[in-house]
Structure formats: C-alpha cells, structure tokens
Short mmCIF file of C-alpha atoms in Angstrom, two decimals:
data_model
loop_
_atom_site.label_atom_id
_atom_site.label_comp_id
_atom_site.label_asym_id
_atom_site.label_seq_id
_atom_site.Cartn_x
_atom_site.Cartn_y
_atom_site.Cartn_z
CA MET A 1 -11.04 8.58 23.99
CA VAL A 2 -7.78 8.46 26.09
CA THR A 3 -6.01 11.81 25.80
CA ARG A 4 -2.24 12.06 25.76
CA ARG A 5 -2.16 13.75 29.19
CA GLY A 6 -4.51 11.10 30.65
CA PHE A 7 -2.45 8.34 29.25
CA LEU A 8 0.79 9.79 30.63
CA ALA A 9 -0.82 10.12 34.06
CA GLY A 10 -1.69 6.40 34.12
CA ALA A 11 1.20 4.97 32.15
CA THR A 12 3.55 4.16 35.04
CA GLY A 13 0.84 2.50 37.00
CA ALA A 14 -0.12 0.47 33.91
CA GLY A 15 3.41 -0.92 33.67
CA ILE A 16 4.64 1.15 30.69
CA MET A 17 7.97 2.86 30.51
CA PHE A 18 9.28 4.52 27.39
CA CYS A 19 12.10 6.70 26.17
CA GLY A 20 11.75 8.23 22.77
CA CYS A 21 8.66 8.88 20.55
CA GLY A 22 6.55 11.98 20.59
CA MET A 23 5.48 11.85 24.25
CA LEU A 24 8.97 12.51 25.56
CA ASP A 25 10.53 14.83 23.02
CA ALA A 26 13.36 15.94 25.36
CA ALA A 27 14.39 12.36 26.07
CA ARG A 28 14.17 11.41 22.40
CA ALA A 29 16.46 14.31 21.48
CA ALA A 30 18.99 13.24 24.02
CA LYS A 31 19.21 9.74 22.66
CA PRO A 32 22.32 9.06 20.44
CA ALA A 33 21.58 8.52 16.80
CA GLY A 34 21.44 4.86 15.85
CA LYS A 35 20.34 3.57 19.26
CA PRO A 36 16.66 2.45 19.41
CA PRO A 37 14.50 4.05 22.09
CA ALA A 38 13.38 1.79 24.89
CA LEU A 39 9.77 0.82 25.31
CA VAL A 40 9.06 -1.50 28.19
CA MET A 41 5.70 -2.97 28.98
CA ASN A 42 5.16 -5.07 32.11
CA GLY A 43 8.83 -5.39 32.54
CA LYS A 44 9.53 -6.61 28.97
CA ARG A 45 11.29 -4.68 26.24
CA VAL A 46 9.01 -4.20 23.24
CA LYS A 47 10.91 -3.62 19.96
CA VAL A 48 8.70 -1.71 17.54
CA ILE A 49 8.52 -3.01 13.99
CA ASP A 50 7.31 -0.75 11.17
CA THR A 51 6.08 -3.01 8.33
CA HIS A 52 5.37 -0.16 5.98
CA ALA A 53 8.46 1.85 5.12
CA HIS A 54 9.97 2.82 1.74
CA CYS A 55 13.21 3.44 0.03
CA TYR A 56 14.60 3.86 -3.48
CA PHE A 57 17.94 3.15 -5.28
CA HIS A 58 19.18 5.60 -7.98
CA ASP A 59 20.60 2.91 -10.31
CA ALA A 60 17.25 1.04 -10.41
CA ILE A 61 15.34 4.17 -11.27
CA ALA A 62 17.82 4.98 -13.99
CA LEU A 63 16.81 1.80 -15.79
CA MET A 64 13.31 3.34 -16.28
CA GLY A 65 14.73 5.63 -19.01
CA ASP A 66 12.33 8.41 -19.97
CA ASP A 67 9.90 7.19 -17.32
CA ALA A 68 12.36 7.77 -14.47
CA LYS A 69 10.96 11.24 -13.76
CA LYS A 70 7.53 9.64 -13.01
CA VAL A 71 8.88 7.32 -10.24
CA LEU A 72 9.40 9.67 -7.31
CA PRO A 73 6.17 10.83 -5.56
CA PRO A 74 5.53 14.60 -5.12
CA VAL A 75 5.93 14.50 -1.36
CA ARG A 76 8.07 15.56 1.55
CA GLY A 77 10.76 13.01 2.35
CA VAL A 78 11.68 12.10 -1.16
CA GLN A 79 15.48 12.41 -0.72
CA GLU A 80 15.32 10.49 2.55
CA HIS A 81 14.20 7.47 0.48
CA PHE A 82 17.69 6.85 -0.83
CA ILE A 83 19.62 4.70 1.67
CA PRO A 84 22.24 2.45 -0.01
CA ALA A 85 24.10 0.37 2.56
CA ASP A 86 27.39 1.94 1.65
CA ASP A 87 26.18 5.50 2.26
CA LYS A 88 26.83 5.66 6.01
CA THR A 89 25.56 9.21 6.41
CA ALA A 90 22.26 8.42 4.71
CA VAL A 91 21.78 5.25 6.74
CA ALA A 92 22.66 7.09 9.96
CA ASN A 93 20.09 9.78 9.15
CA ARG A 94 17.49 7.14 8.53
CA LEU A 95 18.26 5.40 11.83
CA ALA A 96 18.04 8.64 13.65
CA ALA A 97 14.64 9.36 12.12
CA MET A 98 13.50 5.85 13.16
CA ASP A 99 14.68 6.51 16.68
CA ALA A 100 12.68 9.78 16.77
CA MET A 101 9.62 7.91 15.75
CA GLY A 102 10.18 5.12 18.39
CA VAL A 103 10.76 2.50 15.71
CA ASP A 104 13.39 -0.24 16.16
CA MET A 105 13.05 -2.01 12.81
CA GLU A 106 11.71 -1.04 9.41
CA VAL A 107 10.55 -3.59 6.84
CA LEU A 108 11.47 -1.82 3.60
CA SER A 109 9.62 -2.03 0.39
CA ILE A 110 9.41 -0.21 -3.00
CA ASN A 111 6.01 0.55 -4.48
CA PRO A 112 6.12 -1.15 -7.95
CA PHE A 113 6.88 1.32 -10.73
CA TRP A 114 8.18 -1.29 -13.25
CA TYR A 115 5.04 -3.33 -14.12
CA GLY A 116 4.94 -1.67 -17.57
CA LYS A 117 8.56 -2.62 -18.43
CA ASP A 118 9.83 -5.42 -20.57
CA ARG A 119 11.05 -8.66 -18.95
CA ASP A 120 14.75 -7.95 -18.93
CA THR A 121 14.45 -4.37 -17.64
CA SER A 122 11.97 -5.38 -14.99
CA ASP A 123 14.14 -8.23 -13.83
CA ALA A 124 17.15 -5.93 -13.67
CA ILE A 125 15.33 -3.43 -11.54
CA CYS A 126 14.01 -6.08 -9.13
CA LYS A 127 17.52 -7.68 -8.94
CA ILE A 128 19.01 -4.31 -7.83
CA HIS A 129 16.25 -3.82 -5.28
CA ASN A 130 16.42 -7.26 -3.74
CA GLU A 131 20.21 -7.39 -3.55
CA ARG A 132 20.33 -3.91 -1.93
CA PHE A 133 17.65 -4.96 0.52
CA ALA A 134 19.70 -7.98 1.50
CA GLU A 135 22.78 -5.83 1.93
CA LEU A 136 20.97 -3.47 4.28
CA ALA A 137 19.54 -6.39 6.31
CA ARG A 138 22.93 -8.03 6.57
CA ALA A 139 24.60 -4.75 7.65
CA TYR A 140 21.87 -3.73 10.10
CA PRO A 141 20.05 -6.93 11.06
CA GLU A 142 18.18 -5.35 14.06
CA ARG A 143 17.13 -2.37 12.13
CA PHE A 144 16.18 -3.43 8.61
CA ALA A 145 14.26 -6.22 6.96
CA ALA A 146 12.60 -6.04 3.56
CA PHE A 147 9.85 -7.17 1.10
CA ALA A 148 11.16 -8.30 -2.26
CA SER A 149 10.31 -6.60 -5.56
CA LEU A 150 8.79 -8.92 -8.20
CA SER A 151 8.16 -8.67 -11.94
CA LEU A 152 4.58 -9.58 -11.42
CA GLN A 153 3.67 -8.82 -15.10
CA PHE A 154 5.72 -12.00 -15.86
CA PRO A 155 4.37 -14.43 -13.32
CA ASP A 156 6.86 -17.18 -14.16
CA LEU A 157 9.72 -14.76 -13.55
CA ALA A 158 8.11 -13.54 -10.34
CA VAL A 159 7.98 -17.08 -8.98
CA GLN A 160 11.74 -17.38 -9.57
CA GLN A 161 12.39 -13.95 -7.99
CA LEU A 162 10.32 -14.73 -4.95
CA GLU A 163 12.05 -18.12 -4.31
CA HIS A 164 15.45 -16.50 -4.66
CA ALA A 165 14.52 -13.60 -2.38
CA ILE A 166 13.27 -15.86 0.35
CA LYS A 167 15.67 -18.82 0.28
CA ASP A 168 18.86 -17.03 -0.80
CA LEU A 169 18.54 -13.43 0.22
CA GLY A 170 16.60 -13.85 3.39
CA LEU A 171 13.81 -11.37 2.59
CA ARG A 172 10.47 -11.55 4.34
CA GLY A 173 8.00 -11.68 1.49
CA ALA A 174 7.19 -9.46 -1.47
CA ALA A 175 5.60 -6.07 -2.03
CA ILE A 176 3.04 -5.97 -4.80
CA GLY A 177 0.74 -3.29 -6.19
CA GLY A 178 -3.00 -3.24 -6.27
CA SER A 179 -3.15 -4.82 -9.73
CA VAL A 180 -0.98 -5.30 -12.73
CA GLY A 181 -2.10 -2.84 -15.45
CA GLY A 182 -5.64 -3.21 -14.13
CA VAL A 183 -5.62 -6.99 -14.05
CA SER A 184 -6.86 -8.23 -10.76
CA PHE A 185 -4.77 -10.47 -8.52
CA SER A 186 -7.56 -13.03 -8.66
CA ASP A 187 -6.77 -13.68 -12.32
CA PRO A 188 -5.52 -17.30 -12.74
CA ARG A 189 -2.28 -16.08 -14.35
CA PHE A 190 -1.09 -15.05 -10.96
CA HIS A 191 -2.00 -18.31 -9.20
CA PRO A 192 1.55 -19.75 -9.48
CA VAL A 193 2.92 -16.77 -7.66
CA TRP A 194 0.39 -17.16 -4.83
CA ALA A 195 1.08 -20.84 -4.69
CA LYS A 196 4.78 -20.21 -4.33
CA ALA A 197 4.23 -17.56 -1.67
CA GLN A 198 2.06 -19.97 0.28
CA GLU A 199 4.61 -22.73 -0.10
CA LEU A 200 7.40 -20.38 1.14
CA ASP A 201 5.25 -18.97 3.96
CA ALA A 202 6.08 -15.62 2.47
CA THR A 203 3.94 -12.51 3.24
CA LEU A 204 2.53 -10.47 0.28
CA PHE A 205 2.40 -6.80 1.14
CA ILE A 206 -0.27 -5.12 -0.99
CA HIS A 207 0.60 -1.46 -1.49
CA PRO A 208 -1.76 0.48 -3.77
CA GLN A 209 -0.89 2.51 -6.78
CA SER A 210 -3.99 4.80 -6.71
CA THR A 211 -6.83 3.92 -9.07
CA PRO A 212 -5.79 5.25 -12.55
CA GLU A 213 -9.15 4.54 -14.05
CA LEU A 214 -10.46 7.46 -11.91
CA ALA A 215 -7.67 9.88 -12.70
CA LYS A 216 -10.02 12.50 -14.11
CA ARG A 217 -12.25 12.40 -11.01
CA PHE A 218 -9.20 12.79 -8.82
CA GLN A 219 -8.01 15.93 -10.47
CA GLY A 220 -8.02 19.17 -8.38
CA ASN A 221 -7.01 20.20 -4.89
CA GLY A 222 -6.04 17.76 -2.16
CA TRP A 223 -4.04 15.02 -3.85
CA LEU A 224 -7.10 12.82 -4.05
CA SER A 225 -5.43 10.27 -6.27
CA ASN A 226 -3.52 9.28 -3.17
CA VAL A 227 -5.83 10.24 -0.27
CA ILE A 228 -8.86 8.42 -1.80
CA GLY A 229 -7.25 6.48 -4.68
CA ASN A 230 -4.77 4.48 -2.67
CA PRO A 231 -7.18 3.05 -0.02
CA LEU A 232 -9.69 2.44 -2.85
CA ASP A 233 -7.08 0.55 -4.90
CA THR A 234 -6.33 -1.75 -1.91
CA THR A 235 -10.05 -2.28 -1.25
CA ILE A 236 -10.66 -3.36 -4.87
CA ALA A 237 -7.67 -5.70 -4.80
CA LEU A 238 -8.84 -7.40 -1.60
CA GLU A 239 -12.47 -7.67 -2.71
CA HIS A 240 -11.42 -9.43 -5.89
CA LEU A 241 -9.33 -11.91 -3.94
CA ILE A 242 -12.34 -12.62 -1.71
CA PHE A 243 -15.16 -12.73 -4.25
CA GLU A 244 -13.30 -14.73 -6.88
CA GLY A 245 -12.47 -17.40 -4.31
CA THR A 246 -8.71 -16.81 -4.44
CA LEU A 247 -8.44 -16.82 -0.64
CA ASP A 248 -10.27 -20.12 -0.61
CA ARG A 249 -7.89 -21.58 -3.18
CA PHE A 250 -4.85 -20.36 -1.18
CA PRO A 251 -6.05 -20.50 2.45
CA ARG A 252 -2.63 -20.14 3.98
CA LEU A 253 -1.70 -17.16 1.86
CA LYS A 254 -0.35 -14.42 4.13
CA ILE A 255 -1.49 -10.98 3.02
CA LEU A 256 -0.64 -7.62 4.56
CA ALA A 257 -2.66 -4.71 3.28
CA ALA A 258 -1.37 -1.12 3.56
CA HIS A 259 -3.29 1.86 4.98
CA GLY A 260 -5.49 -0.16 7.30
CA GLY A 261 -6.55 -2.41 4.47
CA GLY A 262 -8.15 0.47 2.67
CA TYR A 263 -11.95 0.77 3.12
CA LEU A 264 -12.58 -3.02 3.49
CA GLY A 265 -12.63 -3.16 7.24
CA SER A 266 -15.02 -0.19 7.59
CA TYR A 267 -17.58 -1.46 5.11
CA ALA A 268 -17.05 -5.19 4.88
CA ALA A 269 -20.60 -6.14 5.94
CA ARG A 270 -22.05 -4.60 2.78
CA SER A 271 -20.24 -7.29 0.83
CA ASP A 272 -22.31 -9.93 2.61
CA ARG A 273 -25.50 -8.58 0.95
CA SER A 274 -24.22 -8.15 -2.58
CA CYS A 275 -25.13 -11.62 -4.09
CA TYR A 276 -28.50 -11.54 -2.30
CA VAL A 277 -29.32 -8.10 -3.65
CA SER A 278 -28.03 -8.70 -7.14
CA PRO A 279 -27.75 -12.47 -7.96
CA SER A 280 -27.14 -11.67 -11.58
CA ASN A 281 -23.86 -10.03 -10.71
CA CYS A 282 -22.57 -13.17 -8.86
CA ASP A 283 -21.18 -16.32 -10.59
CA PRO A 284 -23.07 -19.37 -9.30
CA ALA A 285 -19.95 -21.45 -10.06
CA ILE A 286 -18.06 -19.55 -7.32
CA VAL A 287 -19.22 -20.76 -3.90
CA LEU A 288 -17.32 -19.08 -1.12
CA LYS A 289 -16.58 -21.16 2.01
CA LYS A 290 -17.66 -18.32 4.28
CA LYS A 291 -19.27 -14.87 4.24
CA PRO A 292 -17.22 -12.27 2.35
CA SER A 293 -16.87 -10.12 5.57
CA GLU A 294 -15.31 -13.08 7.37
CA TYR A 295 -12.30 -13.13 5.09
CA VAL A 296 -11.28 -9.80 6.58
CA ARG A 297 -9.97 -11.70 9.60
CA GLN A 298 -7.70 -13.65 7.20
CA ILE A 299 -5.90 -10.44 6.14
CA HIS A 300 -3.27 -8.49 8.12
CA VAL A 301 -3.43 -4.71 7.96
CA ASP A 302 -1.21 -1.86 9.09
CA ALA A 303 -2.42 0.57 11.78
CA MET A 304 -2.07 3.65 9.75
CA VAL A 305 -5.55 5.05 10.26
CA PHE A 306 -4.56 8.16 12.16
CA THR A 307 -6.86 8.26 15.23
CA PRO A 308 -7.32 5.97 18.27
CA GLU A 309 -11.04 5.71 17.42
CA ALA A 310 -10.31 4.45 13.96
CA LEU A 311 -7.74 2.03 15.21
CA ASN A 312 -10.12 0.60 17.79
CA PHE A 313 -12.75 0.10 15.09
CA LEU A 314 -10.23 -1.55 12.82
CA ILE A 315 -9.25 -3.96 15.53
CA SER A 316 -12.85 -4.78 16.18
CA GLN A 317 -13.29 -5.77 12.46
CA VAL A 318 -10.08 -7.61 11.67
CA GLY A 319 -8.99 -8.90 15.13
CA ILE A 320 -6.12 -7.82 17.34
CA GLY A 321 -3.80 -10.43 15.91
CA GLN A 322 -4.04 -9.00 12.45
CA VAL A 323 -2.89 -5.43 13.06
CA VAL A 324 0.71 -4.24 12.77
CA VAL A 325 2.49 -0.92 12.75
CA GLY A 326 2.88 0.88 9.43
CA THR A 327 3.96 4.49 8.78
CA ASP A 328 4.79 5.06 5.09
CA HIS A 329 8.13 6.47 6.30
CA PRO A 330 9.88 8.60 5.13
CA ILE A 331 6.73 10.13 3.71
CA PRO A 332 5.45 11.90 6.85
CA TRP A 333 1.92 10.49 7.06
CA GLU A 334 2.26 8.92 10.49
CA GLN A 335 5.16 10.37 12.49
CA HIS A 336 4.34 9.07 16.02
CA PRO A 337 3.14 5.47 15.51
CA VAL A 338 3.95 4.42 19.03
CA ASP A 339 1.93 7.30 20.51
CA GLN A 340 -1.02 6.25 18.37
CA VAL A 341 -1.02 2.74 19.78
CA LEU A 342 -0.36 3.80 23.34
CA ALA A 343 -3.19 6.37 23.20
CA THR A 344 -5.75 3.68 22.00
CA PRO A 345 -7.58 2.04 24.93
CA MET A 346 -6.51 -1.64 25.11
CA SER A 347 -4.40 -3.87 27.33
CA ASN A 348 -0.67 -3.71 27.29
CA GLU A 349 -0.60 -7.24 25.86
CA HIS A 350 -2.56 -6.01 22.89
CA ARG A 351 -0.42 -2.92 22.47
CA ALA A 352 2.76 -5.09 22.47
CA ALA A 353 1.21 -7.34 19.84
CA ILE A 354 0.49 -4.47 17.47
CA LEU A 355 3.84 -2.77 18.03
CA SER A 356 5.96 -5.95 17.76
CA GLY A 357 4.53 -9.34 18.32
CA ASN A 358 2.15 -9.65 15.35
CA ALA A 359 4.85 -8.47 12.86
CA ARG A 360 7.43 -10.86 14.30
CA LYS A 361 5.04 -13.76 13.87
CA LEU A 362 3.82 -12.69 10.43
CA LEU A 363 7.27 -12.08 9.05
CA ASN A 364 9.27 -14.66 11.02
CA ILE A 365 11.41 -11.92 12.58
CA LYS A 366 13.57 -12.62 15.56
CA LEU A 367 14.48 -9.51 17.55
#
C-alpha cells in the first residue's frame, strides 16, 4: 500500500501537482470559496467530477404530505442538501465544501422517495427536481450537472420525463432506485424506459434504497439498513439485469452503480457457477450472451469503497474505464476522494481517468 507520506514524497517526481484536498490542508484553507482547487498531472489540469452527490428542494418534499418526515435521512449534512439556485449563501457554502474536497463539479441527484405516490404528485415532484437541477446547471455550468428524477412507477410517464430532461433541460441521465416497490428493473414494464435511455445515450444512475424486505434483520446498532442494505440493494438490482437478459436486450444501456456497484464486483465469479450448480433455478429460455461475471465490465461504478486496496481490486474486476469518483456528498462518507485515488497505486493516466476522464465520457460533460 502507498502511504500518504510516501505518495507525497514521490508526487512531484511523478508529475503531480495539487492545491486543495486533504493532503494540503493549509493550501486548501487559503483558497477563496467558489474557486476550484488545481490538480495538475503531467502538465495537464485535471478537473475532478463527483458523480454521486445529493440535494433536496423543500417544495418538492412538501408534496409528500404526511410522508414528508420520512424523506430526510438521519445523517450529518442534512441541511447542506438544500441548495436552490436563488439561495446564494447556500450555493456558496456548497461550492466551498466542494473546493475543500478537491471537487470541481458535482453531478447532483435525489434518491427516489416518491415511487409510492400517485401519478400527478409524483410528476409534480419530479418536475420541481428537474427544473431546479437545470437552473443550477445553467447558473453554475462548470460546477453542477445533474441526473433527472423519474416517476418510474409509471413507465410511460418516466419515458416522457426522461426525454424532456435530456433534450430540453440538458440533464445527463436519470437517477433511479434499486427497484420500484420490490419490482425488479428487469421486469418488462420498464423496458420502454431503458429503450428510451439507450436511444438518448442517457446514463441511469442506480442509487439503492436499502433492502426493506430485510428491515427486521437490520434493526439494532450500526445503521445496518444503510451500511449493508444499500450495497445489497444495488447488487440485487444489477444481478437481475444480468440474469434476466436485460443487458443483452439493451446492450448500449449506460448504467452507473453507486457505492462501488455494491457487492457485485467482489463476488461476481460466484454468479458464473449458479446455473451449473442449480439448473432448476435457471430459466432455459434465457440464454445469456456471455458469462454473468463478464457483464460487470459493462457497468460503471463509483469509487466509494474507502481504501486503496478495495479500489485497486474494484478496478481489477470492472476495468479502469468503468470507475468514476462518487462521494455521497453532503453526507460525509467520503470526504477526501482525490486523496483516495492519488494514494492508490496506478499510473497518472489512470488516476486522471477516474477523477475526470471517465465521467466526462460517460456523461458527455465538457469541462
């Protein structure tokens, strides 16, 4: 493992210069709020893109009625989620926090809390989200982009929302949960949405919503519904897309999975044995075009796996071109994402890809 001290000792010789992020706290503190820190590799400026960052809007939450109190997570950073474009103080504070993390741009999203609502209410919530996202992106084009919110429980409406978000509002794709009320994304009812996303070259950001079926098992100390439940929810969602042939049906579908793709990358090879071990649990009518584990390299994942060792292993499973920065900001899971990548043994070319290049390509971002 490369230690921070060891990395710093060799950074200059390796062609890396930086100002901001956790390695140079004094320099970071001296940076004026609103100005991105500079990260230069081999003489080129690398603009860091965080693909996994969140926000909320009060008027959208208000439409949830009695369920509004269930929306906000019990975490540090809740109030920092609220960043309407016309609240200059809130936005300035957000930009300063991004600078402190070494992040140039955040791709904002909202974890779906409206899947249980009726069509009109859900549509109104998503309309607020998507228009506010567009306002932020227009006002701060080098600092914010966004994933649209969709009423996925009404697939025909979701198709309309996605097309409007991409073509008219300039959003980069859509954020979706891990299922819709327990219905897997491989269900044919969602095929029109995936077809539209593929047609639009729009990325689908899968952000889990725990695994409610296991709520009783998650009770107790440690917030296991999130720590275990969220990565598990993502893993289940991805495995269904693989095993039901959805990724074969939509081979150009662009998927970004939160939290390192859950547990899929660390245990994908087990999937290759499942139909051999238990043929009765596999549908002979579904013939995959490749081994289940090979679809992992068709999926993009964020790098929020917390240690250089874990990040290196993730890269070995999914490929260097599939990994992007993700922090869950303003929830303080990963506060020094640049440090994490710089401390992981790899070439500067690969570091730049994870920090910026892969996200720019995936989301069609020009910085």
